[in-house]
Amino acid sequence: MKKLLALALLSFSLVAHAQESEKKPKSPIGGRPNIPNDLNFEFGFNQLNSRPADLALDFFGSRTFNVSYQFPINLFGDNSGITLNPGFGIGSDKLKFKEDKNLFRSATLGAESSELREVTSVYGNNISIQTNNFAANYFEIPIDLRYHFNKNNYSKSFRVSVGGKVGFLYNAHSKIKYDSPTIGSVKIKNSENYGLEKLRYGVSVKAGSPGFYVWSTVYLNDMWQAGRGPFATEASQINFGLAISVF
């Protein structure tokens, strides 16, 4: 998460520097700069479709955070109300499994695989678990086809969009922290592939104002490689939540 925030701040600094020599009028949305671009911060939840019952997730612990920068391309003229908005970004999805379980490398399948196990079965029954989650991080390329209801002033218009995104996995890791009566506090962060697909792609929908919107992305491919994930699952992801746009 710290890396994602650092990259987001870097993107914000670069865009602000590029615009500092050009004075822009303010929109009425809390002094939001009227720049024809969007720096989006999406917050929400991450769930699995078509999963087996044993792969149950804690809803509030399974969160998603995305940062993206998108720019508009007018289609069919300046006042058509329709823009194409490509961009780039990063996304982080957390999975928190119920019953103090997490992903570990499969002893049977070896590298680029995972199985779901209770943390206590790996590190001892007498431990007290403080932190236990799994995260997958992606470089993403989003593209939206957007309709603005106010065709004369997009910066004051309610808008809806449909589109999609492609993500490239660059990091996956489990993070476990526990207290042991014999060795004290222990933190373990283990990074490897866990059998995840390196590429994901999905369909997105968004609706809202230039400053705030609701969103959802349904991924069309399986999260894990065939036969390499827990229970040989073919589960896919669905993410949804709220977002703010800085520009």
Coordinates of N, CA and C in Angstrom, one line a residue:
M1 N 0.8 -1.2 0.0 CA 0.0 0.0 0.0 C 0.9 1.3 0.0
K2 N 2.0 1.3 0.7 CA 2.9 2.4 0.8 C 3.4 2.7 -0.6
K3 N 3.8 1.6 -1.4 CA 4.3 1.8 -2.7 C 3.2 2.4 -3.6
L4 N 2.0 1.9 -3.5 CA 0.9 2.5 -4.3 C 0.7 4.0 -4.0
L5 N 0.7 4.4 -2.7 CA 0.5 5.8 -2.4 C 1.7 6.6 -2.9
A6 N 2.9 6.1 -2.9 CA 4.0 6.8 -3.4 C 3.9 7.0 -4.9
L7 N 3.5 6.0 -5.6 CA 3.3 6.1 -7.1 C 2.2 7.1 -7.4
A8 N 1.1 7.1 -6.6 CA 0.0 8.0 -6.8 C 0.5 9.5 -6.6
L9 N 1.2 9.7 -5.5 CA 1.8 11.1 -5.3 C 2.7 11.5 -6.4
L10 N 3.5 10.6 -6.9 CA 4.4 10.9 -8.0 C 3.6 11.3 -9.2
S11 N 2.5 10.6 -9.5 CA 1.7 10.9 -10.7 C 1.1 12.3 -10.5
F12 N 0.6 12.6 -9.3 CA 0.0 13.8 -9.0 C 1.0 15.0 -9.2
S13 N 2.3 14.8 -8.7 CA 3.3 15.8 -8.8 C 3.6 16.1 -10.3
L14 N 3.7 15.0 -11.1 CA 4.1 15.2 -12.5 C 3.0 16.0 -13.2
V15 N 1.7 15.6 -13.0 CA 0.6 16.3 -13.6 C 0.5 17.8 -13.2
A16 N 0.7 18.0 -11.9 CA 0.6 19.4 -11.4 C 1.8 20.2 -11.9
H17 N 3.0 19.7 -12.1 CA 4.1 20.4 -12.6 C 3.8 20.8 -14.1
A18 N 3.2 19.9 -14.8 CA 2.9 20.1 -16.2 C 1.9 21.2 -16.4
Q19 N 1.0 21.4 -15.4 CA -0.1 22.4 -15.5 C 0.2 23.7 -14.8
E20 N 1.3 23.8 -14.1 CA 1.6 25.0 -13.2 C 1.7 26.3 -14.0
S21 N 2.2 26.2 -15.2 CA 2.4 27.4 -16.0 C 1.1 27.9 -16.7
E22 N 0.0 27.1 -16.6 CA -1.2 27.5 -17.2 C -2.3 27.6 -16.2
K23 N -2.9 28.8 -16.1 CA -3.9 29.1 -15.1 C -5.3 28.5 -15.6
K24 N -5.9 27.8 -14.7 CA -7.2 27.2 -15.1 C -8.3 27.7 -14.1
P25 N -9.5 27.8 -14.7 CA -10.6 28.2 -13.8 C -11.0 27.1 -12.9
K26 N -11.6 27.5 -11.8 CA -12.1 26.5 -10.8 C -13.5 26.1 -11.0
S27 N -13.8 24.8 -10.8 CA -15.1 24.3 -10.9 C -15.8 24.5 -9.5
P28 N -17.1 24.4 -9.4 CA -17.8 24.6 -8.1 C -17.6 23.4 -7.2
I29 N -17.0 22.3 -7.6 CA -16.9 21.1 -6.7 C -15.7 21.2 -5.8
G30 N -15.8 22.0 -4.7 CA -14.8 22.1 -3.7 C -13.5 22.6 -4.2
G31 N -13.5 23.5 -5.2 CA -12.2 24.0 -5.7 C -11.5 23.1 -6.6
R32 N -12.1 22.1 -7.1 CA -11.5 21.0 -7.9 C -11.0 21.7 -9.2
P33 N -9.7 21.6 -9.5 CA -9.1 22.2 -10.8 C -9.8 21.7 -12.0
N34 N -10.2 22.6 -12.9 CA -10.9 22.2 -14.1 C -9.9 21.8 -15.2
I35 N -9.2 20.7 -15.0 CA -8.2 20.2 -15.9 C -8.9 19.0 -16.6
P36 N -8.8 18.9 -18.0 CA -9.5 17.8 -18.7 C -8.8 16.5 -18.6
N37 N -8.5 16.1 -17.3 CA -8.0 14.7 -17.0 C -8.5 14.3 -15.7
D38 N -8.4 13.0 -15.4 CA -8.8 12.4 -14.2 C -7.7 11.7 -13.5
L39 N -7.4 12.1 -12.3 CA -6.6 11.2 -11.4 C -7.5 10.6 -10.4
N40 N -7.7 9.3 -10.5 CA -8.8 8.6 -9.8 C -8.2 7.8 -8.6
F41 N -8.9 7.9 -7.5 CA -8.6 7.0 -6.3 C -9.8 6.2 -6.0
E42 N -9.8 4.9 -6.3 CA -10.9 4.0 -6.1 C -10.7 3.2 -4.8
F43 N -11.7 3.1 -4.0 CA -11.7 2.4 -2.8 C -12.9 1.4 -2.8
G44 N -12.7 0.2 -2.3 CA -13.8 -0.8 -2.4 C -13.5 -2.1 -1.8
F45 N -14.2 -3.1 -2.3 CA -14.1 -4.4 -1.8 C -13.9 -5.4 -2.9
N46 N -13.2 -6.5 -2.6 CA -12.8 -7.5 -3.5 C -13.4 -8.9 -3.1
Q47 N -14.2 -9.5 -4.1 CA -14.8 -10.7 -3.8 C -14.5 -11.7 -4.9
L48 N -14.8 -13.0 -4.7 CA -14.5 -14.1 -5.7 C -15.8 -14.7 -6.2
N49 N -15.9 -14.8 -7.5 CA -17.1 -15.5 -8.1 C -16.7 -17.0 -8.3
S50 N -17.8 -17.8 -8.3 CA -17.6 -19.2 -8.6 C -16.6 -19.9 -7.8
R51 N -16.5 -19.5 -6.5 CA -15.5 -20.1 -5.6 C -16.1 -21.3 -4.9
P52 N -15.3 -22.2 -4.4 CA -15.8 -23.3 -3.6 C -16.1 -22.7 -2.2
A53 N -16.9 -23.4 -1.4 CA -17.3 -22.9 -0.1 C -16.1 -22.8 0.8
D54 N -15.1 -23.6 0.7 CA -13.9 -23.6 1.5 C -13.1 -22.4 1.3
L55 N -13.3 -21.6 0.2 CA -12.5 -20.5 -0.1 C -13.3 -19.2 0.3
A56 N -13.9 -19.2 1.4 CA -14.7 -18.1 1.9 C -13.9 -16.9 2.3
L57 N -14.3 -15.7 2.0 CA -13.6 -14.5 2.4 C -14.3 -13.7 3.4
D58 N -13.5 -13.0 4.3 CA -14.1 -12.0 5.2 C -14.4 -10.8 4.3
F59 N -15.6 -10.3 4.3 CA -16.0 -9.2 3.4 C -15.2 -7.9 3.7
F60 N -15.3 -7.4 4.9 CA -14.6 -6.2 5.2 C -13.1 -6.2 5.2
G61 N -12.6 -7.4 5.3 CA -11.1 -7.5 5.3 C -10.6 -7.7 3.9
S62 N -11.4 -8.0 2.9 CA -11.0 -8.2 1.5 C -11.3 -6.9 0.7
R63 N -10.3 -6.0 0.7 CA -10.5 -4.7 0.1 C -9.6 -4.5 -1.1
T64 N -10.0 -3.5 -1.9 CA -9.3 -3.1 -3.1 C -9.0 -1.6 -3.1
F65 N -7.9 -1.2 -3.7 CA -7.5 0.2 -3.8 C -6.8 0.3 -5.2
N66 N -7.3 1.3 -6.0 CA -6.8 1.5 -7.3 C -6.5 3.0 -7.5
V67 N -5.4 3.3 -8.2 CA -5.1 4.6 -8.6 C -4.9 4.6 -10.1
S68 N -5.6 5.5 -10.8 CA -5.4 5.6 -12.3 C -5.4 7.0 -12.8
Y69 N -4.8 7.3 -13.9 CA -4.8 8.6 -14.5 C -5.3 8.4 -15.9
Q70 N -6.4 9.1 -16.3 CA -7.1 9.0 -17.6 C -7.2 10.3 -18.2
F71 N -7.2 10.4 -19.5 CA -7.4 11.6 -20.2 C -8.5 11.4 -21.3
P72 N -9.2 12.5 -21.7 CA -10.4 12.3 -22.6 C -10.0 12.6 -24.0
I73 N -10.6 11.8 -24.9 CA -10.5 12.0 -26.4 C -11.9 12.2 -26.9
N74 N -12.2 13.4 -27.4 CA -13.6 13.7 -27.8 C -13.9 12.8 -29.1
L75 N -15.1 12.3 -29.0 CA -15.6 11.5 -30.2 C -16.8 12.2 -30.8
F76 N -16.9 12.3 -32.0 CA -18.0 12.9 -32.8 C -18.2 14.3 -32.5
G77 N -17.1 15.1 -32.2 CA -17.2 16.5 -32.0 C -17.1 16.9 -30.5
D78 N -16.9 18.2 -30.3 CA -16.6 18.7 -28.9 C -17.9 18.6 -28.1
N79 N -19.0 18.7 -28.6 CA -20.3 18.7 -27.8 C -21.2 17.5 -28.0
S80 N -20.5 16.4 -28.4 CA -21.3 15.2 -28.6 C -21.7 14.5 -27.3
G81 N -21.0 14.9 -26.2 CA -21.2 14.3 -24.9 C -20.5 12.9 -24.7
I82 N -19.8 12.5 -25.7 CA -19.1 11.2 -25.7 C -17.6 11.3 -25.8
T83 N -16.9 10.7 -24.8 CA -15.4 10.8 -24.8 C -14.9 9.3 -24.7
L84 N -13.7 9.1 -25.2 CA -13.0 7.9 -24.9 C -11.9 8.2 -24.0
N85 N -11.8 7.5 -22.8 CA -10.9 7.9 -21.8 C -9.9 6.7 -21.5
P86 N -8.7 6.7 -22.2 CA -7.7 5.7 -21.9 C -6.8 6.2 -20.8
G87 N -6.0 5.3 -20.2 CA -5.1 5.7 -19.2 C -4.2 4.6 -18.7
F88 N -3.7 4.8 -17.5 CA -2.8 3.8 -16.9 C -3.0 3.9 -15.4
G89 N -2.6 2.9 -14.6 CA -2.7 2.9 -13.2 C -2.2 1.7 -12.5
I90 N -2.4 1.6 -11.2 CA -2.0 0.5 -10.4 C -3.2 0.0 -9.5
G91 N -3.3 -1.2 -9.3 CA -4.3 -1.8 -8.4 C -3.8 -2.8 -7.4
S92 N -4.4 -2.7 -6.2 CA -4.0 -3.6 -5.2 C -5.3 -4.3 -4.6
D93 N -5.3 -5.6 -4.6 CA -6.4 -6.4 -4.0 C -6.0 -7.2 -2.9
K94 N -6.7 -7.1 -1.8 CA -6.4 -7.9 -0.6 C -7.5 -9.0 -0.4
L95 N -7.0 -10.2 -0.1 CA -7.9 -11.3 0.3 C -7.7 -11.7 1.7
K96 N -8.7 -11.6 2.5 CA -8.7 -12.1 3.9 C -9.6 -13.3 4.0
F97 N -9.0 -14.5 4.2 CA -9.7 -15.7 4.2 C -10.3 -15.9 5.7
K98 N -11.4 -16.6 5.7 CA -12.0 -16.9 7.0 C -11.3 -18.0 7.7
E99 N -11.5 -18.1 9.1 CA -11.0 -19.2 9.9 C -9.5 -19.1 10.0
D100 N -8.9 -17.9 9.9 CA -7.5 -17.8 10.1 C -6.7 -18.6 9.1
K101 N -7.2 -18.6 7.8 CA -6.5 -19.4 6.7 C -5.7 -18.4 5.8
N102 N -4.7 -18.9 5.1 CA -4.0 -18.1 4.1 C -3.4 -19.0 3.1
L103 N -2.9 -18.4 2.0 CA -2.3 -19.2 0.9 C -0.8 -19.6 1.2
F104 N -0.5 -20.8 1.0 CA 0.9 -21.3 1.1 C 1.2 -22.1 -0.2
R105 N 2.5 -22.1 -0.5 CA 2.9 -22.9 -1.7 C 2.5 -24.4 -1.5
S106 N 1.9 -24.9 -2.6 CA 1.4 -26.3 -2.5 C 2.6 -27.3 -2.5
A107 N 2.6 -28.1 -1.5 CA 3.7 -29.1 -1.3 C 3.7 -30.1 -2.4
T108 N 2.6 -30.3 -3.1 CA 2.4 -31.3 -4.1 C 2.8 -30.7 -5.5
L109 N 2.3 -29.5 -5.8 CA 2.5 -28.9 -7.1 C 3.8 -28.1 -7.2
G110 N 4.4 -27.6 -6.1 CA 5.6 -26.9 -6.1 C 5.5 -25.4 -6.5
A111 N 6.5 -24.9 -7.3 CA 6.5 -23.5 -7.6 C 5.3 -23.1 -8.4
E112 N 4.9 -21.8 -8.3 CA 3.7 -21.2 -9.0 C 2.5 -22.0 -8.7
S113 N 2.2 -22.2 -7.4 CA 1.0 -22.9 -7.0 C 0.7 -22.5 -5.6
S114 N -0.5 -22.8 -5.1 CA -0.9 -22.4 -3.8 C -2.0 -23.4 -3.3
E115 N -2.0 -23.5 -2.0 CA -3.1 -24.2 -1.3 C -3.5 -23.4 -0.1
L116 N -4.7 -23.6 0.4 CA -5.3 -22.8 1.5 C -5.1 -23.7 2.8
R117 N -4.4 -23.1 3.8 CA -4.2 -23.8 5.0 C -4.4 -22.9 6.2
E118 N -4.7 -23.5 7.3 CA -4.8 -22.7 8.6 C -3.4 -22.3 9.0
V119 N -3.3 -21.0 9.4 CA -2.0 -20.5 9.8 C -1.4 -21.3 11.0
T120 N -2.3 -21.7 11.9 CA -1.8 -22.4 13.1 C -1.3 -23.8 12.7
S121 N -1.7 -24.4 11.6 CA -1.2 -25.7 11.2 C 0.2 -25.5 10.6
V122 N 0.6 -24.3 10.3 CA 2.0 -24.1 9.8 C 2.9 -23.6 10.8
Y123 N 2.5 -22.6 11.7 CA 3.3 -22.0 12.6 C 3.1 -22.3 14.1
G124 N 2.1 -23.2 14.3 CA 1.9 -23.7 15.7 C 0.6 -23.4 16.3
N125 N 0.0 -24.3 17.0 CA -1.4 -24.1 17.5 C -1.4 -23.1 18.7
N126 N -0.3 -22.8 19.3 CA -0.3 -21.9 20.5 C 0.0 -20.5 20.2
I127 N 0.0 -20.1 18.9 CA 0.2 -18.7 18.6 C -1.0 -17.9 18.6
S128 N -0.8 -16.5 18.7 CA -1.9 -15.6 18.7 C -1.8 -14.7 17.4
I129 N -2.7 -14.9 16.5 CA -2.6 -14.2 15.2 C -3.0 -12.8 15.3
Q130 N -2.1 -11.8 14.8 CA -2.5 -10.4 14.9 C -2.8 -9.9 13.5
T131 N -2.1 -10.3 12.4 CA -2.4 -9.9 11.1 C -2.3 -11.1 10.2
N132 N -3.2 -11.2 9.2 CA -3.3 -12.4 8.3 C -4.0 -12.0 7.1
N133 N -3.3 -11.7 6.0 CA -3.9 -11.4 4.7 C -3.0 -11.7 3.5
F134 N -3.6 -11.6 2.4 CA -2.9 -11.9 1.1 C -3.2 -10.8 0.2
A135 N -2.2 -10.3 -0.6 CA -2.4 -9.2 -1.5 C -1.8 -9.5 -2.9
A136 N -2.5 -9.0 -3.9 CA -2.0 -9.1 -5.3 C -2.0 -7.7 -5.9
N137 N -0.9 -7.3 -6.5 CA -0.8 -6.0 -7.0 C -0.5 -6.0 -8.6
Y138 N -1.1 -5.1 -9.3 CA -1.1 -5.1 -10.7 C -0.8 -3.7 -11.3
F139 N -0.1 -3.7 -12.4 CA -0.1 -2.5 -13.3 C -1.3 -2.7 -14.2
E140 N -2.0 -1.5 -14.4 CA -3.3 -1.6 -15.1 C -3.4 -0.6 -16.3
I141 N -4.1 -1.0 -17.3 CA -4.5 -0.1 -18.4 C -6.0 0.0 -18.5
P142 N -6.6 1.0 -18.0 CA -8.1 1.2 -18.1 C -8.4 2.0 -19.4
I143 N -9.6 1.7 -19.9 CA -10.2 2.5 -21.0 C -11.7 2.6 -20.9
D144 N -12.3 3.8 -20.9 CA -13.7 3.9 -20.7 C -14.3 4.7 -21.8
L145 N -15.5 4.3 -22.2 CA -16.3 5.0 -23.1 C -17.4 5.8 -22.3
R146 N -17.3 7.1 -22.2 CA -18.0 7.9 -21.3 C -19.0 8.8 -21.9
Y147 N -20.2 8.9 -21.3 CA -21.3 9.8 -21.8 C -21.5 10.8 -20.7
H148 N -21.5 12.1 -21.2 CA -21.7 13.3 -20.3 C -23.1 13.8 -20.6
F149 N -23.9 13.9 -19.5 CA -25.3 14.4 -19.8 C -25.4 15.9 -20.1
N150 N -24.4 16.7 -19.5 CA -24.3 18.1 -19.9 C -23.3 18.2 -21.0
K151 N -23.8 18.3 -22.2 CA -22.9 18.3 -23.4 C -22.1 19.6 -23.6
N152 N -22.6 20.7 -22.9 CA -21.9 22.0 -23.0 C -20.8 22.2 -22.0
N153 N -20.9 21.4 -20.9 CA -19.9 21.6 -19.9 C -19.6 20.3 -19.2
Y154 N -18.6 19.5 -19.6 CA -18.4 18.2 -19.1 C -18.0 18.3 -17.6
S155 N -17.3 19.4 -17.2 CA -16.8 19.5 -15.8 C -17.9 19.7 -14.8
K156 N -19.2 19.9 -15.3 CA -20.3 20.1 -14.3 C -21.4 19.0 -14.6
S157 N -21.0 18.0 -15.3 CA -22.0 17.0 -15.8 C -22.0 15.7 -15.0
F158 N -23.2 15.2 -14.8 CA -23.3 13.8 -14.4 C -22.9 12.9 -15.6
R159 N -22.2 11.8 -15.3 CA -21.7 11.0 -16.4 C -21.7 9.5 -16.1
V160 N -21.8 8.7 -17.1 CA -21.8 7.2 -16.9 C -20.8 6.7 -18.0
S161 N -20.2 5.6 -17.6 CA -19.2 5.0 -18.6 C -19.2 3.5 -18.5
V162 N -18.9 2.9 -19.6 CA -18.6 1.5 -19.7 C -17.2 1.3 -20.3
G163 N -16.5 0.3 -19.9 CA -15.2 0.1 -20.5 C -14.6 -1.2 -19.9
G164 N -13.3 -1.2 -19.8 CA -12.6 -2.3 -19.4 C -11.2 -2.0 -18.9
K165 N -10.5 -3.0 -18.4 CA -9.1 -2.8 -18.0 C -8.4 -4.1 -18.2
V166 N -7.1 -4.0 -18.4 CA -6.1 -5.1 -18.4 C -5.1 -4.9 -17.3
G167 N -4.8 -5.9 -16.6 CA -3.9 -5.8 -15.5 C -2.7 -6.8 -15.6
F168 N -1.5 -6.4 -15.2 CA -0.4 -7.2 -15.3 C 0.2 -7.4 -13.9
L169 N 0.2 -8.6 -13.4 CA 0.7 -8.9 -12.0 C 2.1 -8.6 -11.9
Y170 N 2.5 -7.8 -10.9 CA 3.9 -7.5 -10.6 C 4.3 -7.9 -9.2
N171 N 3.4 -8.2 -8.3 CA 3.7 -8.7 -7.0 C 2.5 -9.4 -6.3
A172 N 2.8 -10.5 -5.6 CA 1.8 -11.1 -4.8 C 2.5 -11.6 -3.5
H173 N 1.9 -11.4 -2.4 CA 2.5 -11.8 -1.1 C 1.5 -12.0 0.0
S174 N 1.9 -12.8 0.9 CA 1.1 -13.0 2.1 C 1.8 -12.3 3.2
K175 N 1.0 -11.8 4.2 CA 1.5 -11.1 5.3 C 0.9 -11.6 6.6
I176 N 1.7 -12.2 7.4 CA 1.3 -12.8 8.7 C 2.1 -12.3 9.9
K177 N 1.4 -11.9 10.9 CA 2.0 -11.4 12.1 C 1.4 -12.2 13.3
Y178 N 2.2 -12.8 14.2 CA 1.6 -13.5 15.3 C 2.5 -13.4 16.5
D179 N 2.0 -13.6 17.7 CA 2.7 -13.6 18.9 C 2.8 -15.1 19.4
S180 N 4.0 -15.5 19.8 CA 4.3 -16.8 20.2 C 4.8 -16.8 21.7
P181 N 4.3 -17.6 22.6 CA 4.7 -17.6 24.0 C 6.2 -18.0 24.1
T182 N 6.8 -18.6 23.1 CA 8.2 -19.1 23.2 C 9.2 -18.1 22.5
I183 N 8.7 -17.5 21.4 CA 9.7 -16.7 20.6 C 9.3 -15.2 20.5
G184 N 8.1 -14.9 21.0 CA 7.6 -13.5 21.0 C 6.9 -13.1 19.7
S185 N 7.1 -11.9 19.3 CA 6.3 -11.4 18.1 C 7.1 -11.7 16.8
V186 N 6.3 -12.2 15.8 CA 6.9 -12.7 14.6 C 6.1 -12.0 13.4
K187 N 6.9 -11.5 12.4 CA 6.3 -10.9 11.2 C 6.8 -11.7 10.0
I188 N 5.9 -12.2 9.2 CA 6.4 -12.9 8.0 C 5.7 -12.4 6.7
K189 N 6.5 -11.9 5.8 CA 5.9 -11.5 4.5 C 6.6 -12.3 3.4
N190 N 5.8 -13.1 2.7 CA 6.3 -14.1 1.7 C 5.8 -13.7 0.4
S191 N 6.7 -13.4 -0.6 CA 6.4 -13.0 -1.9 C 6.7 -14.0 -2.9
E192 N 5.7 -14.5 -3.7 CA 5.9 -15.4 -4.8 C 4.6 -15.4 -5.6
N193 N 4.5 -16.2 -6.7 CA 3.5 -16.2 -7.6 C 2.2 -16.8 -7.1
Y194 N 2.2 -17.8 -6.3 CA 1.1 -18.5 -5.8 C 0.1 -19.1 -6.9
G195 N 0.6 -19.3 -8.1 CA -0.2 -19.8 -9.1 C -1.1 -18.8 -9.8
L196 N -1.0 -17.5 -9.5 CA -1.9 -16.5 -10.0 C -1.6 -16.4 -11.5
E197 N -2.7 -16.0 -12.2 CA -2.5 -15.6 -13.6 C -1.8 -14.3 -13.7
K198 N -0.8 -14.2 -14.6 CA 0.0 -13.0 -14.7 C -0.8 -11.9 -15.4
L199 N -1.8 -12.2 -16.1 CA -2.6 -11.2 -16.9 C -4.1 -11.4 -16.5
R200 N -4.8 -10.3 -16.2 CA -6.2 -10.3 -16.0 C -6.9 -9.2 -16.8
Y201 N -8.2 -9.4 -17.1 CA -8.9 -8.5 -17.9 C -10.4 -8.5 -17.5
G202 N -11.0 -7.3 -17.5 CA -12.4 -7.3 -17.1 C -13.2 -6.1 -17.7
V203 N -14.5 -6.1 -17.3 CA -15.4 -5.1 -17.8 C -15.7 -4.2 -16.6
S204 N -15.7 -2.8 -16.9 CA -16.0 -1.9 -15.8 C -17.2 -1.0 -16.1
V205 N -17.9 -0.6 -15.1 CA -19.0 0.4 -15.2 C -18.8 1.4 -14.1
K206 N -19.1 2.7 -14.5 CA -18.9 3.8 -13.5 C -20.1 4.8 -13.7
A207 N -20.4 5.5 -12.6 CA -21.5 6.5 -12.7 C -21.3 7.5 -11.6
G208 N -21.4 8.8 -11.9 CA -21.2 9.8 -10.9 C -20.9 11.2 -11.5
S209 N -20.4 12.1 -10.6 CA -20.1 13.4 -11.0 C -18.6 13.5 -11.3
P210 N -18.1 14.6 -11.8 CA -16.6 14.7 -12.1 C -15.8 14.5 -10.8
G211 N -16.3 14.7 -9.6 CA -15.5 14.5 -8.4 C -15.7 13.2 -7.7
F212 N -16.9 12.6 -7.8 CA -17.2 11.4 -7.1 C -17.9 10.4 -8.0
Y213 N -17.7 9.1 -7.8 CA -18.5 8.2 -8.6 C -18.5 6.8 -7.9
V214 N -19.4 6.0 -8.3 CA -19.4 4.6 -7.9 C -18.9 3.7 -9.1
W215 N -18.3 2.6 -8.8 CA -17.7 1.8 -9.8 C -17.8 0.3 -9.5
S216 N -17.6 -0.5 -10.6 CA -17.5 -2.0 -10.4 C -16.7 -2.5 -11.6
T217 N -15.9 -3.5 -11.3 CA -15.2 -4.2 -12.3 C -15.4 -5.7 -12.2
V218 N -15.8 -6.4 -13.2 CA -16.0 -7.8 -13.2 C -14.9 -8.4 -14.1
Y219 N -14.0 -9.2 -13.5 CA -12.9 -9.8 -14.3 C -13.4 -11.1 -15.0
L220 N -13.0 -11.2 -16.2 CA -13.6 -12.3 -17.1 C -12.7 -13.5 -17.1
N221 N -11.5 -13.4 -16.6 CA -10.7 -14.6 -16.6 C -10.5 -15.1 -15.1
D222 N -10.0 -16.3 -14.9 CA -9.8 -16.9 -13.6 C -8.6 -16.2 -12.9
M223 N -8.7 -16.1 -11.6 CA -7.6 -15.5 -10.9 C -6.4 -16.3 -10.8
W224 N -6.6 -17.7 -10.8 CA -5.4 -18.6 -10.7 C -5.3 -19.3 -12.0
Q225 N -4.1 -19.8 -12.3 CA -3.8 -20.6 -13.5 C -4.5 -21.9 -13.3
A226 N -4.9 -22.6 -14.4 CA -5.7 -23.8 -14.3 C -5.0 -24.9 -13.5
G227 N -5.6 -25.3 -12.4 CA -5.1 -26.4 -11.6 C -4.0 -26.0 -10.6
R228 N -3.7 -24.7 -10.6 CA -2.5 -24.2 -9.8 C -2.9 -23.5 -8.5
G229 N -4.2 -23.2 -8.4 CA -4.7 -22.5 -7.2 C -5.3 -23.4 -6.1
P230 N -5.8 -22.9 -5.0 CA -6.4 -23.7 -4.0 C -7.6 -24.4 -4.5
F231 N -7.7 -25.7 -4.2 CA -8.8 -26.6 -4.6 C -9.0 -26.6 -6.1
A232 N -7.9 -26.3 -6.8 CA -7.9 -26.3 -8.3 C -9.1 -25.4 -8.8
T233 N -9.3 -24.3 -8.0 CA -10.5 -23.4 -8.2 C -10.4 -22.7 -9.6
E234 N -11.6 -22.3 -10.1 CA -11.7 -21.5 -11.3 C -12.3 -20.1 -10.9
A235 N -12.1 -19.7 -9.7 CA -12.7 -18.5 -9.2 C -12.2 -17.3 -9.9
S236 N -13.1 -16.3 -10.2 CA -12.7 -15.0 -10.8 C -13.1 -13.9 -9.8
Q237 N -12.6 -12.7 -10.1 CA -12.8 -11.6 -9.2 C -14.0 -10.6 -9.6
I238 N -14.6 -10.0 -8.6 CA -15.4 -8.9 -8.8 C -15.1 -7.8 -7.8
N239 N -14.8 -6.6 -8.2 CA -14.5 -5.5 -7.3 C -15.5 -4.4 -7.5
F240 N -15.8 -3.6 -6.4 CA -16.8 -2.5 -6.5 C -16.5 -1.6 -5.3
G241 N -17.0 -0.3 -5.5 CA -16.8 0.6 -4.4 C -17.1 2.0 -4.8
L242 N -16.5 3.0 -4.1 CA -16.6 4.4 -4.3 C -15.3 5.0 -4.8
A243 N -15.3 6.2 -5.4 CA -14.0 6.8 -5.9 C -14.1 8.3 -5.8
I244 N -13.0 8.9 -5.8 CA -12.9 10.4 -6.0 C -11.9 10.6 -7.1
S245 N -12.1 11.8 -7.8 CA -11.2 12.2 -8.9 C -10.6 13.5 -8.4
V246 N -9.3 13.6 -8.4 CA -8.6 14.8 -8.0 C -8.8 15.9 -9.0
F247 N -8.7 15.6 -10.3 CA -8.9 16.6 -11.4 C -10.2 16.5 -12.0

